[in-house]
Coordinates of C-alpha atoms in Angstrom, one line a residue:
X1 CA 31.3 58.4 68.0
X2 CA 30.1 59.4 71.6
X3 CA 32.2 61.6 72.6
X4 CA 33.8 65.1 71.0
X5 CA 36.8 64.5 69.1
X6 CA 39.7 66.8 68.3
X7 CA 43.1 66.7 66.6
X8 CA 41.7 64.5 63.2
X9 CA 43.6 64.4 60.2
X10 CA 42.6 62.9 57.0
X11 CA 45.7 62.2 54.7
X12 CA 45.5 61.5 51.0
X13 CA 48.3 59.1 49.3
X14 CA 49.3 58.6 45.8
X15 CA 50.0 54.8 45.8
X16 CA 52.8 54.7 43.2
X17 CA 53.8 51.1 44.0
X18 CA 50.3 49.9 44.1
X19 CA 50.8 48.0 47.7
X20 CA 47.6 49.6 49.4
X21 CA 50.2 50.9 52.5
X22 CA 50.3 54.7 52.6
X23 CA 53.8 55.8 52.9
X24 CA 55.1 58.9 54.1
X25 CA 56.8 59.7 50.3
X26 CA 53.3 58.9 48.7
X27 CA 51.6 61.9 50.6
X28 CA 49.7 64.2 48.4
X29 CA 47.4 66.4 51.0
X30 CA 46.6 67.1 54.6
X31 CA 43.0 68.0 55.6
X32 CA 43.0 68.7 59.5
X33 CA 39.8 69.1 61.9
X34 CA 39.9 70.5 64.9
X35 CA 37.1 69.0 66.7
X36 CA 34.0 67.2 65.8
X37 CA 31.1 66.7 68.0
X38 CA 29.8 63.3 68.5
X39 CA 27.2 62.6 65.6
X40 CA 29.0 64.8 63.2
X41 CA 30.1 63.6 60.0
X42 CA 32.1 65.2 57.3
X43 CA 29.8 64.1 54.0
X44 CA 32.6 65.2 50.9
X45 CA 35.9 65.9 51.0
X46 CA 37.6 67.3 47.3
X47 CA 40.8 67.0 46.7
X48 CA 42.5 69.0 43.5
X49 CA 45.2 66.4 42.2
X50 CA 48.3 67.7 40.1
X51 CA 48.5 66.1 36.1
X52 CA 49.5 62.6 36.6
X53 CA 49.1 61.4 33.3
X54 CA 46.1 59.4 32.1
X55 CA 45.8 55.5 32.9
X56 CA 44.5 53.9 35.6
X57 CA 46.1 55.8 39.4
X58 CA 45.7 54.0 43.2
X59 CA 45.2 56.3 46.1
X60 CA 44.6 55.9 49.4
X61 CA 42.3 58.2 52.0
X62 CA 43.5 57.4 55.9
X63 CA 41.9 59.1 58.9
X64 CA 44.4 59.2 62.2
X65 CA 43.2 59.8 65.1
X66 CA 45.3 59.0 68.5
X67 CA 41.9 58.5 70.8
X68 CA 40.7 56.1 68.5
X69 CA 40.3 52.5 69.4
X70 CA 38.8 51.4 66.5
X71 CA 41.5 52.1 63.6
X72 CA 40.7 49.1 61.2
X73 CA 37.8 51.4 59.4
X74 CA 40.1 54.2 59.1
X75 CA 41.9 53.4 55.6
X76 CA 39.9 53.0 51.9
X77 CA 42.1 52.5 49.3
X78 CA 40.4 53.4 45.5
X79 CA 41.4 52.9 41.8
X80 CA 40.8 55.6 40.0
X81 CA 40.4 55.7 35.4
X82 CA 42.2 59.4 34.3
X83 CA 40.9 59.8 30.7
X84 CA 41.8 62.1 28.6
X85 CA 39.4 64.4 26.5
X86 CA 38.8 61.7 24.1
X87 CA 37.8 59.1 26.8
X88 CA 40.3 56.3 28.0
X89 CA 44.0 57.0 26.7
X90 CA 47.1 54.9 26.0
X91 CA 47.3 51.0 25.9
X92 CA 44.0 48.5 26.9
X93 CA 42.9 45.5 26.3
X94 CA 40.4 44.8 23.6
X95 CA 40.2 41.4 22.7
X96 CA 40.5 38.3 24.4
X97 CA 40.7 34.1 23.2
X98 CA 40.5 32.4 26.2
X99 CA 38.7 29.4 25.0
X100 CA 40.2 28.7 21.5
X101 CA 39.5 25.2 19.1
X102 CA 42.5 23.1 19.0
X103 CA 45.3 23.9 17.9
X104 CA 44.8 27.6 18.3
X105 CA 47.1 29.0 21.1
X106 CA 45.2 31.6 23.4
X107 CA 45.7 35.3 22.8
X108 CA 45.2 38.3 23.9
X109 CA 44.8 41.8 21.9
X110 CA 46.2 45.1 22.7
X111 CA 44.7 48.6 21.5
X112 CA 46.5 52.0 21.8
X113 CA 43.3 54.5 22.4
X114 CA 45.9 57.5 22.4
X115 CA 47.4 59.5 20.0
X116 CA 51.5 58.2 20.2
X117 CA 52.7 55.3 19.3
X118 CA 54.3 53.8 22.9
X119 CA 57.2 51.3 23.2
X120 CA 56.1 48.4 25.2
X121 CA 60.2 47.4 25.7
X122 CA 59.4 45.7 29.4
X123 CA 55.8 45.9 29.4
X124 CA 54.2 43.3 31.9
X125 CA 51.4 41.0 31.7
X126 CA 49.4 38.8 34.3
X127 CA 46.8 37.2 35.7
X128 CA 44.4 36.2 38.7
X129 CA 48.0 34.4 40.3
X130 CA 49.6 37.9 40.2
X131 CA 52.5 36.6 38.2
X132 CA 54.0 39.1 36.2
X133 CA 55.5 37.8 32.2
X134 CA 57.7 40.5 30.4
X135 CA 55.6 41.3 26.9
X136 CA 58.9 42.0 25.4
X137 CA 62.7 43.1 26.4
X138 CA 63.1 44.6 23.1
X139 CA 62.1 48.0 21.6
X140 CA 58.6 47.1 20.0
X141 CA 56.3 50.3 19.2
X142 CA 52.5 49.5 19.1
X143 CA 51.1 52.7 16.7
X144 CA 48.5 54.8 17.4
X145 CA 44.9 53.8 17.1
X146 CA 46.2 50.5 16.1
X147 CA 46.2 47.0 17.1
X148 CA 49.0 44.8 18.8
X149 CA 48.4 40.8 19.9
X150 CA 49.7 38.8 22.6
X151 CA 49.9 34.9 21.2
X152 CA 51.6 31.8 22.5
X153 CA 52.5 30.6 19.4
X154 CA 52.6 31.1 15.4
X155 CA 49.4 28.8 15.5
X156 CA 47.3 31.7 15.7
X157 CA 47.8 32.1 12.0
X158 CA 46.5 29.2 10.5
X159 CA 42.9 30.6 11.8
X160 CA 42.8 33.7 11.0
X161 CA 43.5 34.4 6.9
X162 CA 43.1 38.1 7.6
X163 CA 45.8 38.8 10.8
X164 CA 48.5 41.6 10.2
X165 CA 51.5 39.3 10.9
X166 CA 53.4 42.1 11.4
X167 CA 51.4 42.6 14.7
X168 CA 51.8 39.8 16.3
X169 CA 54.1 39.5 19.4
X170 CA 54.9 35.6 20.1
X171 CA 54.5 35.4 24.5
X172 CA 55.1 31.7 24.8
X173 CA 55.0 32.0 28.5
X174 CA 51.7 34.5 28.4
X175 CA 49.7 33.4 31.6
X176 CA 46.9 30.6 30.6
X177 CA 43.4 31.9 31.1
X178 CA 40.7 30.2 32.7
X179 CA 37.5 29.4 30.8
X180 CA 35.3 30.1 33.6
X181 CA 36.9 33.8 34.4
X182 CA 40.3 35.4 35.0
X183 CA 41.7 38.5 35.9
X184 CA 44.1 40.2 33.0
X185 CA 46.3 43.3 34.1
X186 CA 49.0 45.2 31.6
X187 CA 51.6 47.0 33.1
X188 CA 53.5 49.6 31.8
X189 CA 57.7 50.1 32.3
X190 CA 57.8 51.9 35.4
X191 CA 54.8 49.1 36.5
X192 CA 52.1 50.9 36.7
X193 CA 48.8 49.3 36.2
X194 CA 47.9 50.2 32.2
X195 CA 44.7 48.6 32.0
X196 CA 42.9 45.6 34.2
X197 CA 39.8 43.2 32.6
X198 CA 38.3 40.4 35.5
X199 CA 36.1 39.1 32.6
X200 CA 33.6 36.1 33.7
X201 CA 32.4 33.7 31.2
X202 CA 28.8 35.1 30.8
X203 CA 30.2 37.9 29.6
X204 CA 30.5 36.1 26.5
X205 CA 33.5 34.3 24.6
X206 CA 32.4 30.9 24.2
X207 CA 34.7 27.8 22.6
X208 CA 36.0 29.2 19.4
X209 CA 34.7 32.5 19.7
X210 CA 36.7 35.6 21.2
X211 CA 35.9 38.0 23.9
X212 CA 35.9 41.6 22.0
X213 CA 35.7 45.1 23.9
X214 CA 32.4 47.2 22.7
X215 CA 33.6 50.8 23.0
X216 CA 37.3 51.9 23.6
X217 CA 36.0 54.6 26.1
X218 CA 33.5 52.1 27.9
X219 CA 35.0 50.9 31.2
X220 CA 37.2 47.6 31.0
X221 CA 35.4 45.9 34.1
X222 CA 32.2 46.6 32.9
X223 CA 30.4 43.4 31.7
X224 CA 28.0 45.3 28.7
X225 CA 31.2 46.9 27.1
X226 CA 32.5 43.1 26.0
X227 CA 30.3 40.3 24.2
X228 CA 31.0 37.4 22.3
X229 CA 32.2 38.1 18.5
X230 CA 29.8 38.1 15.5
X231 CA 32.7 38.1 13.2
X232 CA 32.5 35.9 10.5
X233 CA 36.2 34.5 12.0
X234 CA 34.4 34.5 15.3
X235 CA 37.7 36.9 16.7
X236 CA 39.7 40.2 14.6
X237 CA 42.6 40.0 15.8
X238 CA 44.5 43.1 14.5
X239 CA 41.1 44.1 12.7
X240 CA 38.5 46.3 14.1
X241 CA 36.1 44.8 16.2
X242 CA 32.9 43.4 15.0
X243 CA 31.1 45.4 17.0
X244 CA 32.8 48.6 15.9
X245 CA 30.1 51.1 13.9
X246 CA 27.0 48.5 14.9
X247 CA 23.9 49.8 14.2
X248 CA 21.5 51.0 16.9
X249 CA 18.1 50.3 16.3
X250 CA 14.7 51.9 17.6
X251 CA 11.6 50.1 19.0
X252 CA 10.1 47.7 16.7
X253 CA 11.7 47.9 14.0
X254 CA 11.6 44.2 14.6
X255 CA 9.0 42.8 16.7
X256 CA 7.4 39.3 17.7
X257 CA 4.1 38.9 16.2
X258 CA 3.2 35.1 17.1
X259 CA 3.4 33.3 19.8
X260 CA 2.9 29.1 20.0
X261 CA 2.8 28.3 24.2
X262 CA 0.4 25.6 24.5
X263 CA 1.0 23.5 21.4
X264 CA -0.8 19.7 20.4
X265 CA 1.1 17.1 22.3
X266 CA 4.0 16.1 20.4
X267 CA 4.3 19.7 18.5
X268 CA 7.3 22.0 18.8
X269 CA 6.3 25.6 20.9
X270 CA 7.3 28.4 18.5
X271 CA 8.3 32.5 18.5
X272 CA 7.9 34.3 15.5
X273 CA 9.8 37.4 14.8
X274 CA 8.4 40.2 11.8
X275 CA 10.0 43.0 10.0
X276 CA 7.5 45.8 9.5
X277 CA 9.9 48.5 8.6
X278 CA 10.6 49.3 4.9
X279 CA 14.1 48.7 5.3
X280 CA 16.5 46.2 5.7
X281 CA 17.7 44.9 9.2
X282 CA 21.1 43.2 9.7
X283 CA 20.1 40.3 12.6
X284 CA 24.0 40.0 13.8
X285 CA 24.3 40.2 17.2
X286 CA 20.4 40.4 17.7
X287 CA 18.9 37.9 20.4
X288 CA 15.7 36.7 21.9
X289 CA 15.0 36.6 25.4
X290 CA 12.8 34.0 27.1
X291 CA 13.0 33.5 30.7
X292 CA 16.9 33.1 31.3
X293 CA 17.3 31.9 27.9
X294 CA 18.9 33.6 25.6
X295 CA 18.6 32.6 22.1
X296 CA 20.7 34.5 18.9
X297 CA 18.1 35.4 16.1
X298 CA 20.8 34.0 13.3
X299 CA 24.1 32.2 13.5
X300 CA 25.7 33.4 10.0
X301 CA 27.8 36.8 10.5
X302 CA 25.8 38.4 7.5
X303 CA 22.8 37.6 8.1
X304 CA 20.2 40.3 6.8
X305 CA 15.6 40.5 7.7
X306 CA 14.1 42.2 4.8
X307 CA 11.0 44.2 5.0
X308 CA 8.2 42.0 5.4
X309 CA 10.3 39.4 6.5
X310 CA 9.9 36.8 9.3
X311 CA 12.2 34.2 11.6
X312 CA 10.8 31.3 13.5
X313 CA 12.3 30.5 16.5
X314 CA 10.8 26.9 17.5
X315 CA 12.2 24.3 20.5
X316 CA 12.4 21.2 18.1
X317 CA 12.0 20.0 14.4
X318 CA 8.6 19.1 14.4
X319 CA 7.2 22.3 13.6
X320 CA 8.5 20.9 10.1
X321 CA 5.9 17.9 10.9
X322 CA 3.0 20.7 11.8
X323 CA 3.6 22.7 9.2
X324 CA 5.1 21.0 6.2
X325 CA 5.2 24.2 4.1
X326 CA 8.1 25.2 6.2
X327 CA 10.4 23.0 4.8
X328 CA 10.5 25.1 1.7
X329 CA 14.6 25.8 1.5
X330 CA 14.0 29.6 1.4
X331 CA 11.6 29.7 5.1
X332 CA 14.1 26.9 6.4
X333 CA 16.8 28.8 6.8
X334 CA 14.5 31.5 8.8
X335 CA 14.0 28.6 11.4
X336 CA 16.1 28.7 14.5
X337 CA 15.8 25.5 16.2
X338 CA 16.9 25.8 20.1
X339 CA 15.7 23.0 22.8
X340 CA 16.3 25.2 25.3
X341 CA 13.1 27.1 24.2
X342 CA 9.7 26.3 26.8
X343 CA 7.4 28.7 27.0
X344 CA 5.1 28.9 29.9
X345 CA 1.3 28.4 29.1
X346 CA 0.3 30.9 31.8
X347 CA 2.1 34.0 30.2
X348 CA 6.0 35.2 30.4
X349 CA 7.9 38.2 29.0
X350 CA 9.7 37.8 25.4
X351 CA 12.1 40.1 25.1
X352 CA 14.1 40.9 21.5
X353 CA 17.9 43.4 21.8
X354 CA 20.0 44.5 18.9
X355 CA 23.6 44.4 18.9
X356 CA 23.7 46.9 21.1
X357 CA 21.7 45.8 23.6
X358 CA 19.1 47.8 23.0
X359 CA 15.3 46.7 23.7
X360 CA 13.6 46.5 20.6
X361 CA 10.7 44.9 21.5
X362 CA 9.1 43.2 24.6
X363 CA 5.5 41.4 25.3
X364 CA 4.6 40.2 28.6
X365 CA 1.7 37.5 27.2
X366 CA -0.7 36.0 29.6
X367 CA -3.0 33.0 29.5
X368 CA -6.4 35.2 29.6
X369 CA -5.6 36.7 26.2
X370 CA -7.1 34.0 23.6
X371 CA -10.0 33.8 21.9
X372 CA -12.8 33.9 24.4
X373 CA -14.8 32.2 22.4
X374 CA -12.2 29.1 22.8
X375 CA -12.8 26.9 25.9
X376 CA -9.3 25.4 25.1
X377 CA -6.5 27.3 23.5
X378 CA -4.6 24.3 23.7
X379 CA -2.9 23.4 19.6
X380 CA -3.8 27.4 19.0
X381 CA -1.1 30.5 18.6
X382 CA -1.5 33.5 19.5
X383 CA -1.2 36.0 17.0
X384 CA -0.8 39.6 16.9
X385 CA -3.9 41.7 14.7
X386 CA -1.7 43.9 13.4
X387 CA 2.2 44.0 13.8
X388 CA 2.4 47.9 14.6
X389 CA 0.5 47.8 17.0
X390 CA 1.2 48.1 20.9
X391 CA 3.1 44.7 21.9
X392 CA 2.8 44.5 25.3
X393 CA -1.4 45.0 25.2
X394 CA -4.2 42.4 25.3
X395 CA -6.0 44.0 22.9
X396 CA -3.4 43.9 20.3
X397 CA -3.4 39.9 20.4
X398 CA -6.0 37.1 19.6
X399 CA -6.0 33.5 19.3
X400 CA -5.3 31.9 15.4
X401 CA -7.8 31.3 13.4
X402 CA -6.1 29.4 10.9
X403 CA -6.9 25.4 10.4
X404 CA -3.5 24.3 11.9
X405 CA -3.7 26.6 14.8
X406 CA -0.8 29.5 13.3
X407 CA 0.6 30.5 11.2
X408 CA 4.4 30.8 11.2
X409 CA 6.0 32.5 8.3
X410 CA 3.0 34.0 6.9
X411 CA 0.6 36.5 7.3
X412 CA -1.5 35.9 10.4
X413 CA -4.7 34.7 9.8
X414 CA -6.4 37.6 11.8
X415 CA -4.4 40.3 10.9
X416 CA -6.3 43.6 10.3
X417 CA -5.1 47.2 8.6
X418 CA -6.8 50.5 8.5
X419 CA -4.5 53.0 6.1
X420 CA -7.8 55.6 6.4
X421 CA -5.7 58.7 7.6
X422 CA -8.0 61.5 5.6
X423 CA -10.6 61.8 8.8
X424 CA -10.4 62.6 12.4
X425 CA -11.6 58.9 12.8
X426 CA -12.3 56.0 10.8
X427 CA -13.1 52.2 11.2
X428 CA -11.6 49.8 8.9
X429 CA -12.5 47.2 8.0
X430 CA -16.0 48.6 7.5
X431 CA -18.2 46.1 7.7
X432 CA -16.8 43.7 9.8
X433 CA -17.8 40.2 10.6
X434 CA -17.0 38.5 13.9
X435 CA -17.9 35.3 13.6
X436 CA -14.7 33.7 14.5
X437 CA -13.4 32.2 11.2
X438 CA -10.3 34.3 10.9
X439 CA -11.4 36.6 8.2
X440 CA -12.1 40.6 9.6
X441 CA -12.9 39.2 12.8
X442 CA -11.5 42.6 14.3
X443 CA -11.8 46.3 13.3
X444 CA -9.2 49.0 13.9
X445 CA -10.8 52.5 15.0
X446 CA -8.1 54.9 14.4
X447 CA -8.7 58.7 15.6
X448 CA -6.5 61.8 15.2
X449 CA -7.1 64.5 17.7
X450 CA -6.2 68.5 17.8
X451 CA -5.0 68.2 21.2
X452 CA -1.3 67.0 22.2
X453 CA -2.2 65.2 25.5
X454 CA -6.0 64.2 26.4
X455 CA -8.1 61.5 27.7
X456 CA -10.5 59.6 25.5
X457 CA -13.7 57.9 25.9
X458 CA -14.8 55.6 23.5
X459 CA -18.4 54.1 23.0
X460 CA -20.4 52.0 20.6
X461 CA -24.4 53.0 20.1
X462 CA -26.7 51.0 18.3
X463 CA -29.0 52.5 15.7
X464 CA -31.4 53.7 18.8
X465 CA -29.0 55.1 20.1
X466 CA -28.8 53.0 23.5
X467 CA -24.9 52.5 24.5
X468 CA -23.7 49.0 23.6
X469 CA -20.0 48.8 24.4
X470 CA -17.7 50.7 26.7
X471 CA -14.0 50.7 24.4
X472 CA -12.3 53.6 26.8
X473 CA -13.3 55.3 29.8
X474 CA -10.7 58.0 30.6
X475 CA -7.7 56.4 28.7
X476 CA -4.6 58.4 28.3
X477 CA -3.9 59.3 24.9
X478 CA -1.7 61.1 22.9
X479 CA -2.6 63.3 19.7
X480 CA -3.6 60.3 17.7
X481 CA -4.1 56.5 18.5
X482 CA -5.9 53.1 17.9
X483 CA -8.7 51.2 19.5
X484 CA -9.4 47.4 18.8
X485 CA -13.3 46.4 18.4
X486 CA -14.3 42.9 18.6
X487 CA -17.5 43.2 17.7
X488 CA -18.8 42.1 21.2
X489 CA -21.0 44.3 23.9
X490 CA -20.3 44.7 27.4
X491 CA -21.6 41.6 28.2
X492 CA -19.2 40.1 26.1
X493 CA -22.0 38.5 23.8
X494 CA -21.8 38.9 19.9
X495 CA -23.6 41.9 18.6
X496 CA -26.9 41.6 15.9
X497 CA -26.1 42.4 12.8
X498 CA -26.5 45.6 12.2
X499 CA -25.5 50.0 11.5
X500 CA -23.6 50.9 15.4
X501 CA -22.1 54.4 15.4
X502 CA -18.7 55.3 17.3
X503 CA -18.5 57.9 19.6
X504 CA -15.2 59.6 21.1
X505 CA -15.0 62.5 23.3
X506 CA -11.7 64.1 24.6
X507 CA -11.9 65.2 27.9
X508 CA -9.0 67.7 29.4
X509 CA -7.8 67.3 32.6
X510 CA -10.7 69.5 34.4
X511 CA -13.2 66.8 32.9
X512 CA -14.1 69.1 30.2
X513 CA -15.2 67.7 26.7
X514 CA -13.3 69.8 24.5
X515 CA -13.4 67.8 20.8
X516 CA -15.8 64.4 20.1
X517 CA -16.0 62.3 17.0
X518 CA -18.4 59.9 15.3
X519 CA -18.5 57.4 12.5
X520 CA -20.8 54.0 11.7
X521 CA -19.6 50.6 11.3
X522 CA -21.5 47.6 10.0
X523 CA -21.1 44.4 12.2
X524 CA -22.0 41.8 9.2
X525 CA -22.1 38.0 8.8
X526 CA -22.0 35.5 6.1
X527 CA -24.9 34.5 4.5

């Protein structure tokens, strides 16, 4: 304010009865200041609280201050989530049908995340209105680390071949829940708020599929703790959820390896997705991101990638038309057809998450990273040289070769490999022709260095010795890494055949060469 201010009290309430007005019986504390200068503020306050039991607690913070003439910014009223050790205790809501299939009844699923099994005699239920229906009036114990559902009617059973009928608790009048978003809040006998989900429908949930909780411990408001069920019921009521024990997976252990943006008029626009681990991953929950659309790698509950294995994400059937070996009933089934699919010719960023949500996998393509040597790109994929290698990199990337312009669900017609790992570098393949026809147009210099953390410089000399290419001036690089040759010089014109020797030189951070390496490799040609 502007002037000094004395006599300021800031009082702390316990709302017990949850009406935001601070009542002189609700008082916990009494922090008093003397005076305050103008342009003073008071940046943390901490207040010690007595055990009140875990669940979810309302307080209230008012300032009063007699001299004060603005008092309507004086009062902040906060909800507050006591946990116990373990994380969030006692009853919450962990699954949710708000959009069922005819004649399913809507239902909601309760989870006690404590260790006591708590009587829910009088237990309350509502929803955005605020009207409060009685769960029960009748002594009815939900166990410990076990499951209880709210369901308008015995209908739920015909759906669900695997429910615990025994925990089922018949609410005809449970509030109805709005498909587009609703507010759910339990309340315990002495109504206190229990547990309180405002779920919107892009959290997930969509007709015939439930809305199930990720984590017990994750927050109930927040949106990434809850997503759409992958069960093979599409909901577990009174069954774990189907995200309980998902795997997390690491950086590509899937990855997108071809990518068809500018097809032949009248040809679909396709993604394809590779395995290049040596183990099998399980695709439910897994989705593809393209712009705002979001596109589910599989839609069976079981769905498994094996090593080596691929999945074609295309926006219409006739990539069947394109390319006719895809309607082989084994590489069918890999197809995901999805209209919604349009990729932008000038480059966007694909994106592929597990279950989890975590990123697995992203490449930000752009336009300028075909072929060169291709006035028109148009009817051509582009295709990834080697599937380990760095996604999001122009050099990792190249335009098909193959006579159809890609090549979904195969091998891609210019992918390299270099498995030399016995020198500090090597080239492979050595010779190499790059003549554009798809077979070792590209060579993969791989280097090992002593050093952890260096810079590299990379160079190609002809036989005289006179420096013919510029690979890497001062690139960052670890102890060990990779380096694409096209076999062009820095003119961008195609080399003479010909012996070239590779030169790299790591150079610490005073500029200092401290290691170099050399090796030859043949640029060839067909006879």
């Amino acid at each position: 304010g502007l002037n000094t201010a004395t006599n300021i009290s800031l009082k702390i309430y316990k709302d017990v009865n949850r009406d935001s007005i601070a009542q002189v019986s609700e008082l916990l504390t009494t922090f008093t200041y003397a005076s305050m200068n103008s342009g003073d503020s008071v940046y943390a306050i901490y207040v010690t609280l007595p055990d009140t039991g875990v669940g979810i607690k309302q307080y209230i913070g008012k300032v009063e201050f007699a001299a004060d003439l603005d008092t309507t910014n004086n009062k902040r009223v906060a909800n507050v989530n006591v946990s116990s050790s373990g994380g969030i205790a006692g009853v919450i809501i962990n699954e949710i049908m708000y959009h069922p299939v005819t004649p399913e009844p809507e239902w909601i699923e309760l989870y006690n995340n404590s260790d006591n099994d708590l009587n829910l005699k009088n237990w309350k239920i509502s929803d955005a209105t605020g009207t409060q229906v009685t769960i029960t009036t009748s002594d009815r114990f939900i166990v410990h680390r076990d499951y209880i559902v709210l369901s308008k009617s015995n209908l739920i059973l015909q759906n669900h071949p695997l429910i615990d009928s025994n925990k089922i608790i018949y609410v005809s009048s449970l509030p109805s829940l709005n498909d587009d978003g609703d507010d759910i809040t339990i309340f315990n006998s002495n109504n206190s708020q229990a547990d309180r989900v405002t779920y919107n429908s892009h959290w997930g949930g969509i007709t015939g599929y439930s809305l199930e909780r990720k984590a017990f411990n994750g927050l109930s408001q927040d949106s990434t703790n809850w997503a759409a069920s992958v069960d093979c019921e599409k909901s577990s009521p009174t069954r774990a959820n189907s995200f309980a024990n998902a795997i997390s997976y690491s950086p590509m252990d899937l990855v997108v390896n071809e990518i068809m943006s500018s097809p032949l008029t009248g040809n679909a626009e396709y993604v394809e997705i590779y395995n290049p681990r040596n183990f099998t991953v399980d695709l439910k929950g897994w989705r593809f991101n393209e712009s705002s659309n979001f596109v589910h790698l599989s839609d069976s509950c079981n769905a498994m990638l094996e090593p080596g294995g691929y999945i074609v994400i295309a926006s219409d059937t006739t990539i069947f038309t394109r390319f006719p070996y895809l309607t082989d009933p084994a590489l069918k089934k890999r197809i995901v057809i999805n209209t919604s699919l349009s990729l932008s010719n000038d480059g966007e960023t694909l994106s592929l998450f597990d279950i989890n949500n975590n990123l697995i996998d992203q490449v930000s393509y752009l336009a300028n990273w075909k072929n060169p040597n291709l006035s028109d790109a148009t009817g051509y994929s582009l295709e990834k040289i080697n599937p380990l290698l760095q996604s999001n990199n122009k050099t990792s990337w190249s335009s098909s070769a193959a006579t159809l312009g890609g090549t979904p669900m195969k091998v891609n017609s210019i992918f390299t490999n270099n498995t030399t790992t016995t020198t500090s570098i090597s080239v492979a393949p050595n010779p190499f022709s790059p003549d554009g026809d798809g077979f070792e147009d590209f060579t993969i210099i791989k280097y090992k260095l002593k050093t952890n953390i260096a810079q590299i410089r990379a160079k190609i000399y002809d036989i005289k010795g006179r420096l013919v290419r510029d690979l890497a001036n001062n690139q960052i690089s670890g102890s060990d890494g990779t380096i694409i040759f096209d076999g062009l010089d820095n003119a961008k014109q195609k080399l003479r055949i010909g012996i070239y020797i590779v030169f790299i030189e790591a150079v610490d951070q005073n500029g200092g060469v401290v290691e170099t390496a050399k090796t030859s490799v043949v640029v060839a040609a067909k006879l």
